[in-house]
Amino acid sequence: MVEHGAAPAAADSGTWSPRPPAGGFGTRLMRRKPVEQLVAEGGHGENGSLRRSLGMWQLTMISIGATLGTGIFVVLGEAVPDAGPAVTLSFVLAGLTALFSALSYAELAGTIPVSGSSYSYTYATMGEIVAWVCGWCLILEYGVSVAAVAVGWGEYLNELLDGTIGLTIPDALAAPPGEGGLFNLPALLVVLLAMAFLLGGARESARANTIMVSVKIGALLLFCAVAFTGIRAGNFTPFMPLGMAGVSAAGATLFFSYIGFDAASTAGEEAKDPKRDLPRAIMLSLLIVTVLYVLVAAVAVGAQPWKGFEGSDAALAAIMNEVTGRTFWGALLAAGAVVAIASVILTVVYGQTRILFAMSRDGLVPKVFSTVHPRTGTPRANTLIVSLFCGVLAAAVPLGSLADATSIGTLFAFALVNVAVVVLRRTRPEMPRTFRVPLSPLLPAVGFGFCVWMMGSLGAVTWTVFGVWMAVGLVVYFGYGMRRSRLEAAPVQAPAEK
């Protein structure tokens, strides 16, 4: 619920209680960064500051842009063989998991409106080591999901080329190793295209994203209108061929489709009125995306037998072609998907750079990630490094492996956010909140439980990858971040209010 007429936050004063002197090893691990300090530092980086230029509608479009894309255009083809026609329930299950976490995100985004998203929330509530683990998960969520989404973009680009000029990019240059190719060139190119937009500035990138989001919503509504004519009642039976286990497994995979609704929270330091607009943008974007997902999934499984989705990375375009008997409609949808997935890459790269910006400002990663370009007001070096890393990863790693690894990192971070909102309620009950999770701590506890349950539905290989990723992250933290943390040095003063 939104509280009207809330008093200004104490954070706005730019003061906080100084931290206690550094203690033993355990004390250093659990040191927390005061909320007031987090908010006072908002926007400030090395050599400059981020610019506040984003309104509520642009923030909503950022979240929709980061969410609505590969999950419905590509990953649907992987989920239907697990759940059958009940894939609609899988979307609802994944959406409920996202909803409970979204409520917690909305409260924290309105209370701590900074770029670090859940990393900053856990830093203020549960200590540095937990914040580092959360930030490391976010690097997995955002950075690796860019690569996964870029792989799907290449599939639809080929579908578009085939439907328009009858040519496709050779497999050697359009698929990663292990899937019949040597190097996924389209995946690399789309990441570089997103990088070019982001280097121009946050406001310019937001405008481009809004246009692309409008195109992809139109493409999905067009699919529903055309494919609806091909629905056959027999395609819905058996509705749940693999039982609830299949629905749950598909839901865990489809949770990848909801990654990104929290992207607005990474724009906290570039929003005009973050305390008011961030909670609204998060909740509105999740509602729009969930309705579209369930609608498209229901029409898709009604128009094509569920077994026909096996091995299809461009399922929606194939359904359009089959229903109409013409390749024109499939090519038109593929064009919409090309735009749609490009917008996901644009907004997710944006989110990743802002999270690294916050971690760098805290000293946990190198300063280069928080260096602001004076002309554009963007972390230019940060954007270049992240984009090149994600582009190379997209060109070399198969989509399925990336999607599941991204889901587990996201679920872990979301679980921590549900805990953080309860902790902050207990430790700082006096803080003004522009949004409150109803029935707290019950709903955050339910959100936490959903996250743990869906993590348990992921395979052993995914858990192994996650374990290795976490181990590498701890090595980096103890070898670099812990010693260079700004909280390791003498207390710093807040930057002057602008």
Coordinates of C-alpha atoms in Angstrom, one line a residue:
M1 CA 0.0 0.0 0.0
V2 CA 1.3 3.5 -0.8
E3 CA 1.4 5.9 2.1
H4 CA 0.4 9.4 1.1
G5 CA 1.8 12.4 2.7
A6 CA 4.8 10.5 4.2
A7 CA 7.3 12.7 5.9
P8 CA 10.7 13.1 4.3
A9 CA 13.2 10.4 5.1
A10 CA 15.8 11.0 7.7
A11 CA 18.3 9.9 5.0
D12 CA 17.7 13.2 3.2
S13 CA 19.6 15.0 5.9
G14 CA 22.8 13.5 4.7
T15 CA 23.9 12.4 8.2
W16 CA 24.3 9.0 9.9
S17 CA 25.9 7.5 13.0
P18 CA 29.5 6.7 12.5
R19 CA 30.3 3.0 12.3
P20 CA 32.1 1.4 15.2
P21 CA 35.9 0.7 14.9
A22 CA 36.8 -2.4 12.9
G23 CA 36.7 -5.4 15.1
G24 CA 37.5 -9.1 14.6
F25 CA 37.1 -11.1 11.5
G26 CA 33.4 -11.9 12.2
T27 CA 32.7 -8.3 12.9
R28 CA 34.2 -7.2 9.6
L29 CA 32.1 -9.7 7.8
M30 CA 28.8 -8.5 9.3
R31 CA 29.5 -4.7 9.2
R32 CA 26.5 -2.9 7.8
K33 CA 26.3 0.3 5.7
P34 CA 23.9 2.8 7.2
V35 CA 20.8 3.5 5.1
E36 CA 21.5 7.2 5.5
Q37 CA 24.9 6.8 4.0
L38 CA 23.6 4.7 1.1
V39 CA 21.0 7.4 0.2
A40 CA 23.4 10.3 0.8
E41 CA 25.9 8.8 -1.7
G42 CA 23.2 8.2 -4.3
G43 CA 24.3 9.2 -7.8
H44 CA 27.9 10.1 -6.8
G45 CA 30.7 8.2 -8.5
E46 CA 34.3 8.8 -9.4
N47 CA 34.8 12.1 -11.2
G48 CA 31.1 12.9 -11.5
S49 CA 27.5 12.0 -10.8
L50 CA 24.7 10.2 -12.5
R51 CA 21.9 12.4 -13.9
R52 CA 18.3 12.2 -12.6
S53 CA 16.2 12.1 -15.7
L54 CA 13.8 9.1 -15.5
G55 CA 10.1 9.4 -14.6
M56 CA 7.6 6.7 -13.5
W57 CA 6.6 5.7 -17.0
Q58 CA 10.2 5.3 -18.2
L59 CA 11.0 3.3 -15.1
T60 CA 8.1 1.0 -15.8
M61 CA 9.3 0.6 -19.4
I62 CA 12.7 -0.3 -18.1
S63 CA 11.3 -3.1 -16.0
I64 CA 9.0 -4.4 -18.8
G65 CA 11.9 -4.0 -21.3
A66 CA 14.2 -6.1 -19.1
T67 CA 11.5 -8.8 -18.4
L68 CA 9.4 -9.2 -21.5
G69 CA 11.4 -11.0 -24.2
T70 CA 13.3 -14.3 -24.4
G71 CA 11.1 -15.9 -21.7
I72 CA 8.0 -15.9 -23.9
F73 CA 9.6 -15.9 -27.4
V74 CA 12.3 -18.6 -26.7
V75 CA 12.2 -20.3 -23.3
L76 CA 8.5 -21.2 -23.8
G77 CA 9.7 -23.9 -26.2
E78 CA 11.8 -25.5 -23.5
A79 CA 9.1 -25.3 -20.8
V80 CA 6.1 -26.8 -22.7
P81 CA 7.6 -30.3 -23.0
D82 CA 8.0 -30.4 -19.2
A83 CA 4.5 -29.1 -18.3
G84 CA 2.3 -29.7 -21.4
P85 CA -0.7 -27.5 -21.7
A86 CA -0.4 -26.8 -18.0
V87 CA 2.5 -24.4 -18.9
T88 CA 0.0 -21.7 -18.2
L89 CA 0.0 -22.8 -14.5
S90 CA 3.8 -22.8 -14.6
F91 CA 3.7 -19.1 -15.7
V92 CA 1.3 -18.4 -12.8
L93 CA 3.5 -20.3 -10.4
A94 CA 6.6 -18.4 -11.5
G95 CA 4.6 -15.2 -11.5
L96 CA 3.5 -15.7 -7.9
T97 CA 7.1 -16.3 -6.8
A98 CA 8.0 -13.1 -8.5
L99 CA 5.0 -11.3 -7.0
F100 CA 5.9 -12.0 -3.4
S101 CA 9.5 -10.9 -4.0
A102 CA 8.3 -7.9 -6.0
L103 CA 6.3 -6.7 -2.9
S104 CA 9.5 -6.8 -0.9
Y105 CA 11.5 -5.1 -3.7
A106 CA 8.9 -2.3 -3.9
E107 CA 9.1 -1.5 -0.2
L108 CA 12.9 -1.5 -0.1
A109 CA 13.1 0.5 -3.4
G110 CA 11.0 3.2 -1.9
T111 CA 13.0 3.2 1.3
I112 CA 16.5 2.9 0.0
P113 CA 16.3 4.3 -3.6
V114 CA 19.8 3.6 -4.8
S115 CA 21.3 1.8 -7.8
G116 CA 22.5 -1.3 -6.0
S117 CA 19.1 -3.0 -5.9
S118 CA 19.1 -6.0 -3.6
Y119 CA 22.8 -5.7 -3.1
S120 CA 22.4 -2.4 -1.3
Y121 CA 19.3 -3.6 0.6
T122 CA 21.2 -6.5 2.1
Y123 CA 24.2 -4.3 2.8
A124 CA 22.0 -2.1 5.0
T125 CA 20.3 -5.0 6.8
M126 CA 22.4 -8.2 6.9
G127 CA 26.0 -7.2 6.6
E128 CA 28.8 -7.0 4.1
I129 CA 29.4 -10.7 3.4
V130 CA 25.7 -11.2 2.7
A131 CA 25.7 -8.1 0.5
W132 CA 28.7 -9.4 -1.4
V133 CA 27.0 -12.8 -2.0
C134 CA 23.9 -11.0 -3.1
G135 CA 25.8 -8.8 -5.4
W136 CA 27.7 -11.7 -6.9
C137 CA 24.3 -13.4 -7.5
L138 CA 23.1 -10.3 -9.3
I139 CA 26.2 -10.4 -11.5
L140 CA 25.1 -13.9 -12.4
E141 CA 21.5 -12.8 -12.9
Y142 CA 22.0 -9.7 -15.0
G143 CA 25.3 -10.4 -16.7
V144 CA 24.7 -13.9 -17.7
S145 CA 21.0 -13.3 -18.6
V146 CA 22.2 -10.8 -21.2
A147 CA 24.2 -13.6 -22.8
A148 CA 21.3 -16.0 -22.7
V149 CA 18.9 -13.5 -24.2
A150 CA 21.3 -12.6 -26.9
V151 CA 21.5 -16.2 -28.0
G152 CA 17.7 -16.2 -28.4
W153 CA 17.9 -13.0 -30.5
G154 CA 20.0 -14.8 -33.0
E155 CA 17.4 -17.5 -33.5
Y156 CA 14.7 -15.0 -34.3
L157 CA 17.0 -13.0 -36.6
N158 CA 17.5 -16.1 -38.6
E159 CA 13.7 -16.7 -38.7
L160 CA 13.2 -13.1 -39.9
L161 CA 15.9 -13.5 -42.6
D162 CA 14.5 -16.8 -43.8
G163 CA 10.9 -15.4 -44.0
T164 CA 11.9 -12.2 -45.9
I165 CA 14.9 -12.9 -48.2
G166 CA 15.1 -16.7 -47.9
L167 CA 18.6 -16.7 -46.5
T168 CA 19.9 -17.5 -43.0
I169 CA 23.2 -17.0 -41.2
P170 CA 25.2 -20.2 -41.4
D171 CA 25.2 -22.4 -38.2
A172 CA 28.9 -21.9 -37.9
L173 CA 28.4 -18.2 -37.3
A174 CA 24.9 -18.3 -35.6
A175 CA 25.3 -21.0 -32.9
P176 CA 27.7 -21.5 -30.0
P177 CA 30.0 -24.5 -29.6
G178 CA 28.0 -27.6 -28.6
E179 CA 25.0 -26.6 -30.7
G180 CA 26.6 -27.0 -34.2
G181 CA 28.4 -23.7 -34.4
L182 CA 31.8 -22.1 -33.8
F183 CA 30.8 -18.6 -32.8
N184 CA 27.4 -16.9 -32.3
L185 CA 28.1 -13.6 -34.2
P186 CA 24.5 -12.2 -34.0
A187 CA 24.5 -12.6 -30.2
L188 CA 27.7 -10.6 -30.0
L189 CA 26.4 -7.9 -32.4
V190 CA 23.2 -7.2 -30.5
V191 CA 25.0 -6.8 -27.2
L192 CA 27.4 -4.3 -28.9
L193 CA 24.3 -2.5 -30.3
A194 CA 22.9 -2.1 -26.8
M195 CA 26.2 -0.9 -25.6
A196 CA 26.1 1.9 -28.2
F197 CA 22.7 3.1 -26.9
L198 CA 23.8 3.1 -23.3
L199 CA 26.9 5.1 -23.9
G200 CA 24.7 7.9 -25.2
G201 CA 23.1 8.4 -21.7
A202 CA 20.3 7.1 -19.5
R203 CA 17.5 9.4 -20.9
E204 CA 18.3 8.6 -24.5
S205 CA 18.5 4.8 -23.8
A206 CA 15.1 5.0 -22.0
R207 CA 13.5 6.6 -25.0
A208 CA 14.8 3.9 -27.3
N209 CA 13.6 1.2 -24.9
T210 CA 10.1 2.7 -24.7
I211 CA 9.8 2.5 -28.4
M212 CA 11.0 -1.1 -28.5
V213 CA 8.7 -2.2 -25.6
S214 CA 5.7 -0.8 -27.5
V215 CA 6.8 -2.8 -30.6
K216 CA 7.1 -6.1 -28.7
I217 CA 3.8 -5.7 -26.8
G218 CA 2.2 -5.1 -30.2
A219 CA 3.9 -8.2 -31.6
L220 CA 2.6 -10.5 -28.8
L221 CA -1.0 -9.1 -29.2
L222 CA -0.7 -9.8 -32.9
F223 CA 0.3 -13.4 -32.2
C224 CA -2.7 -13.9 -29.9
A225 CA -5.1 -12.5 -32.5
V226 CA -3.7 -14.7 -35.4
A227 CA -3.0 -17.9 -33.4
F228 CA -6.4 -17.8 -31.7
T229 CA -8.0 -18.9 -35.0
G230 CA -5.9 -22.1 -34.8
I231 CA -6.9 -23.2 -31.3
R232 CA -8.2 -26.8 -31.1
A233 CA -9.8 -28.1 -27.9
G234 CA -8.0 -31.4 -28.2
N235 CA -4.6 -29.7 -27.8
F236 CA -5.4 -29.0 -24.1
T237 CA -5.7 -32.7 -23.2
P238 CA -4.1 -34.2 -21.3
F239 CA -3.7 -30.9 -19.5
M240 CA -1.0 -32.0 -17.1
P241 CA 0.7 -35.0 -18.7
L242 CA 3.7 -35.0 -16.4
G243 CA 1.9 -34.1 -13.2
M244 CA 2.6 -31.3 -10.8
A245 CA 6.4 -32.2 -10.9
G246 CA 6.4 -31.2 -14.5
V247 CA 4.5 -27.9 -13.8
S248 CA 7.0 -27.1 -11.0
A249 CA 10.1 -27.9 -13.2
A250 CA 8.7 -25.8 -16.0
G251 CA 7.9 -23.0 -13.5
A252 CA 11.6 -23.0 -12.3
T253 CA 12.7 -22.7 -15.9
L254 CA 10.1 -20.0 -16.7
F255 CA 11.1 -18.0 -13.7
F256 CA 13.8 -16.8 -16.1
S257 CA 11.0 -15.0 -17.9
Y258 CA 10.4 -12.8 -14.9
I259 CA 14.0 -11.8 -14.4
G260 CA 14.1 -8.1 -14.9
F261 CA 11.0 -6.8 -13.1
D262 CA 13.4 -5.5 -10.5
A263 CA 15.4 -3.5 -13.1
A264 CA 13.7 -0.3 -12.2
S265 CA 15.3 -0.6 -8.7
T266 CA 18.7 -0.4 -10.4
A267 CA 17.7 3.1 -11.7
G268 CA 17.2 4.5 -8.2
E269 CA 19.9 7.1 -8.6
E270 CA 18.7 8.3 -12.0
A271 CA 15.0 8.6 -11.2
K272 CA 13.4 12.0 -10.7
D273 CA 11.3 10.9 -7.7
P274 CA 12.6 7.4 -6.8
K275 CA 10.7 7.0 -3.5
R276 CA 7.4 7.5 -5.2
D277 CA 8.0 6.1 -8.6
L278 CA 10.1 3.0 -8.0
P279 CA 7.5 0.9 -6.1
R280 CA 4.8 1.8 -8.6
A281 CA 7.0 0.9 -11.6
I282 CA 8.0 -2.5 -10.1
M283 CA 4.4 -3.5 -9.4
L284 CA 2.9 -2.2 -12.6
S285 CA 5.5 -3.8 -14.8
L286 CA 5.0 -7.2 -13.1
L287 CA 1.2 -7.0 -13.6
I288 CA 1.5 -6.2 -17.3
V289 CA 4.1 -8.9 -18.0
T290 CA 2.2 -11.7 -16.2
V291 CA -1.1 -11.0 -18.0
L292 CA 0.7 -11.1 -21.4
Y293 CA 2.6 -14.3 -20.5
V294 CA -0.4 -16.3 -19.5
L295 CA -2.4 -15.0 -22.5
V296 CA 0.3 -15.9 -25.0
A297 CA 1.0 -19.3 -23.4
A298 CA -2.7 -20.3 -23.4
V299 CA -3.1 -19.4 -27.1
A300 CA 0.2 -21.1 -28.1
V301 CA -0.6 -24.5 -26.5
G302 CA -4.1 -24.3 -27.9
A303 CA -2.9 -23.8 -31.4
Q304 CA -0.2 -26.5 -31.4
P305 CA 0.0 -29.9 -29.7
W306 CA 2.4 -29.7 -26.7
K307 CA 4.8 -32.3 -28.0
G308 CA 5.4 -30.1 -31.1
F309 CA 7.3 -27.6 -29.0
E310 CA 10.2 -29.9 -28.4
G311 CA 13.5 -28.4 -29.7
S312 CA 11.8 -25.2 -30.9
D313 CA 13.7 -21.9 -30.1
A314 CA 11.3 -19.8 -32.2
A315 CA 8.0 -21.5 -31.3
L316 CA 5.7 -18.5 -31.7
A317 CA 6.8 -17.7 -35.2
A318 CA 6.5 -21.4 -36.2
I319 CA 2.9 -21.5 -34.8
M320 CA 2.0 -18.3 -36.8
N321 CA 3.3 -20.0 -40.0
E322 CA 1.4 -23.2 -39.4
V323 CA -1.9 -21.5 -38.5
T324 CA -1.9 -19.2 -41.5
G325 CA -0.1 -21.4 -44.0
R326 CA 2.0 -18.4 -44.9
T327 CA 5.5 -17.4 -43.9
F328 CA 4.6 -13.7 -43.8
W329 CA 3.1 -13.7 -40.4
G330 CA 5.9 -15.7 -38.9
A331 CA 8.4 -13.3 -40.4
L332 CA 6.4 -10.3 -39.0
L333 CA 6.4 -11.9 -35.5
A334 CA 10.1 -12.6 -35.8
A335 CA 10.7 -8.9 -36.6
G336 CA 8.8 -8.1 -33.4
A337 CA 10.9 -10.6 -31.5
V338 CA 14.1 -9.2 -32.8
V339 CA 13.1 -5.8 -31.4
A340 CA 11.7 -7.2 -28.2
I341 CA 14.8 -9.2 -27.3
A342 CA 17.1 -6.3 -28.2
S343 CA 15.2 -4.2 -25.6
V344 CA 15.8 -6.9 -23.0
I345 CA 19.5 -6.8 -23.6
L346 CA 19.5 -3.0 -23.5
T347 CA 17.8 -2.8 -20.1
V348 CA 19.6 -5.7 -18.5
V349 CA 23.0 -4.4 -19.5
Y350 CA 21.9 -1.1 -18.0
G351 CA 20.9 -2.8 -14.7
Q352 CA 24.2 -4.8 -14.5
T353 CA 26.3 -1.7 -14.9
R354 CA 24.4 0.2 -12.2
I355 CA 24.8 -2.7 -9.7
L356 CA 28.5 -2.8 -10.4
F357 CA 28.5 1.0 -10.0
A358 CA 27.2 0.7 -6.5
M359 CA 29.6 -2.2 -5.6
S360 CA 32.5 -0.2 -6.9
R361 CA 31.5 2.9 -4.9
D362 CA 31.6 0.8 -1.8
G363 CA 35.1 -0.4 -2.7
L364 CA 34.2 -4.1 -3.2
V365 CA 35.1 -4.0 -6.9
P366 CA 37.6 -1.8 -8.8
K367 CA 37.0 2.0 -9.1
V368 CA 36.8 1.8 -12.9
F369 CA 33.2 0.6 -12.5
S370 CA 32.1 3.8 -10.7
T371 CA 33.9 6.3 -12.9
V372 CA 31.3 8.6 -14.5
H373 CA 31.9 10.2 -17.9
P374 CA 31.5 14.0 -17.5
R375 CA 29.7 14.6 -20.7
T376 CA 27.1 11.8 -20.8
G377 CA 26.8 11.3 -17.0
T378 CA 27.1 7.5 -17.5
P379 CA 29.7 4.9 -16.2
R380 CA 31.3 4.6 -19.7
A381 CA 34.2 2.2 -18.8
N382 CA 31.8 0.1 -16.8
T383 CA 29.4 -0.2 -19.8
L384 CA 32.2 -1.1 -22.2
I385 CA 33.6 -3.9 -19.9
V386 CA 30.2 -5.4 -19.1
S387 CA 29.1 -5.4 -22.7
L388 CA 32.2 -7.0 -24.1
F389 CA 32.2 -9.7 -21.4
C390 CA 28.5 -10.5 -22.0
G391 CA 28.9 -10.4 -25.7
V392 CA 31.7 -12.9 -25.7
L393 CA 29.8 -15.1 -23.3
A394 CA 26.7 -15.1 -25.5
A395 CA 28.8 -16.1 -28.5
A396 CA 30.3 -19.1 -26.8
V397 CA 27.7 -20.7 -24.4
P398 CA 24.4 -22.5 -25.2
L399 CA 21.1 -20.9 -24.1
G400 CA 19.8 -23.6 -21.9
S401 CA 22.8 -23.7 -19.6
L402 CA 22.7 -19.9 -19.2
A403 CA 19.0 -19.7 -18.5
D404 CA 19.1 -22.2 -15.6
A405 CA 22.2 -20.6 -14.1
T406 CA 20.6 -17.2 -14.2
S407 CA 17.4 -18.5 -12.6
I408 CA 19.2 -19.9 -9.5
G409 CA 21.2 -16.8 -9.0
T410 CA 18.1 -14.6 -9.2
L411 CA 16.1 -16.8 -6.9
F412 CA 18.9 -16.7 -4.3
A413 CA 19.0 -12.9 -4.5
F414 CA 15.2 -12.6 -4.3
A415 CA 15.2 -14.8 -1.2
L416 CA 17.6 -12.4 0.5
V417 CA 15.4 -9.4 -0.4
N418 CA 12.4 -11.1 1.4
V419 CA 14.6 -11.5 4.5
A420 CA 15.9 -7.9 4.2
V421 CA 12.5 -6.3 4.3
V422 CA 11.7 -8.0 7.5
V423 CA 15.0 -7.2 9.1
L424 CA 14.7 -3.5 8.2
R425 CA 11.2 -3.4 9.6
R426 CA 12.6 -4.6 12.9
T427 CA 15.8 -2.6 13.1
R428 CA 14.5 0.7 11.6
P429 CA 10.8 0.7 12.2
E430 CA 10.8 4.6 12.3
M431 CA 11.9 5.0 8.7
P432 CA 9.3 6.5 6.4
R433 CA 8.2 4.0 3.7
T434 CA 6.3 5.0 0.6
F435 CA 5.2 1.4 0.1
R436 CA 4.6 -1.3 2.7
V437 CA 4.4 -5.1 2.1
P438 CA 1.0 -6.1 3.4
L439 CA 0.8 -8.8 6.1
S440 CA 4.5 -8.6 6.8
P441 CA 6.3 -10.7 7.9
L442 CA 3.9 -13.4 6.5
L443 CA 4.1 -12.5 2.8
P444 CA 7.9 -12.0 2.8
A445 CA 8.2 -15.4 4.4
V446 CA 5.9 -16.9 1.7
G447 CA 8.1 -15.2 -0.9
F448 CA 11.2 -16.7 0.7
G449 CA 9.6 -20.2 0.7
F450 CA 8.7 -20.0 -3.0
C451 CA 12.2 -19.0 -3.9
V452 CA 13.7 -21.9 -2.0
W453 CA 11.1 -24.3 -3.4
M454 CA 11.9 -23.3 -7.0
M455 CA 15.6 -23.4 -6.4
G456 CA 15.1 -27.1 -5.3
S457 CA 13.4 -27.8 -8.7
L458 CA 16.5 -27.0 -10.6
G459 CA 18.9 -29.7 -11.7
A460 CA 22.1 -30.9 -10.1
V461 CA 24.2 -29.5 -12.9
T462 CA 22.7 -26.0 -12.3
W463 CA 23.5 -26.3 -8.6
T464 CA 27.0 -27.4 -9.3
V465 CA 27.5 -24.3 -11.6
F466 CA 26.0 -22.1 -8.8
G467 CA 28.3 -23.6 -6.2
V468 CA 31.4 -23.0 -8.3
W469 CA 30.3 -19.4 -9.0
M470 CA 29.8 -18.8 -5.3
A471 CA 33.2 -20.2 -4.5
V472 CA 34.9 -18.0 -7.0
G473 CA 33.0 -15.0 -5.6
L474 CA 34.2 -15.7 -2.0
V475 CA 37.7 -16.0 -3.3
V476 CA 37.4 -12.5 -4.9
Y477 CA 35.8 -11.1 -1.8
F478 CA 38.4 -12.3 0.7
G479 CA 41.2 -11.6 -1.8
Y480 CA 40.1 -8.1 -2.8
G481 CA 36.7 -6.7 -1.6
M482 CA 37.1 -7.2 2.1
R483 CA 40.4 -5.4 2.4
R484 CA 39.3 -2.5 0.0
S485 CA 35.9 -2.0 1.4
R486 CA 35.2 1.7 2.3
L487 CA 33.9 0.5 5.6
E488 CA 37.4 -1.0 6.3
A489 CA 38.8 2.6 6.4
A490 CA 37.9 5.5 8.6
P491 CA 34.2 6.6 8.4
V492 CA 33.6 8.8 5.3
Q493 CA 31.5 11.8 5.2
A494 CA 28.4 12.1 3.0
P495 CA 28.8 14.0 -0.3
A496 CA 27.3 17.4 -0.2
E497 CA 23.6 17.7 -1.3
K498 CA 23.2 19.0 -4.8

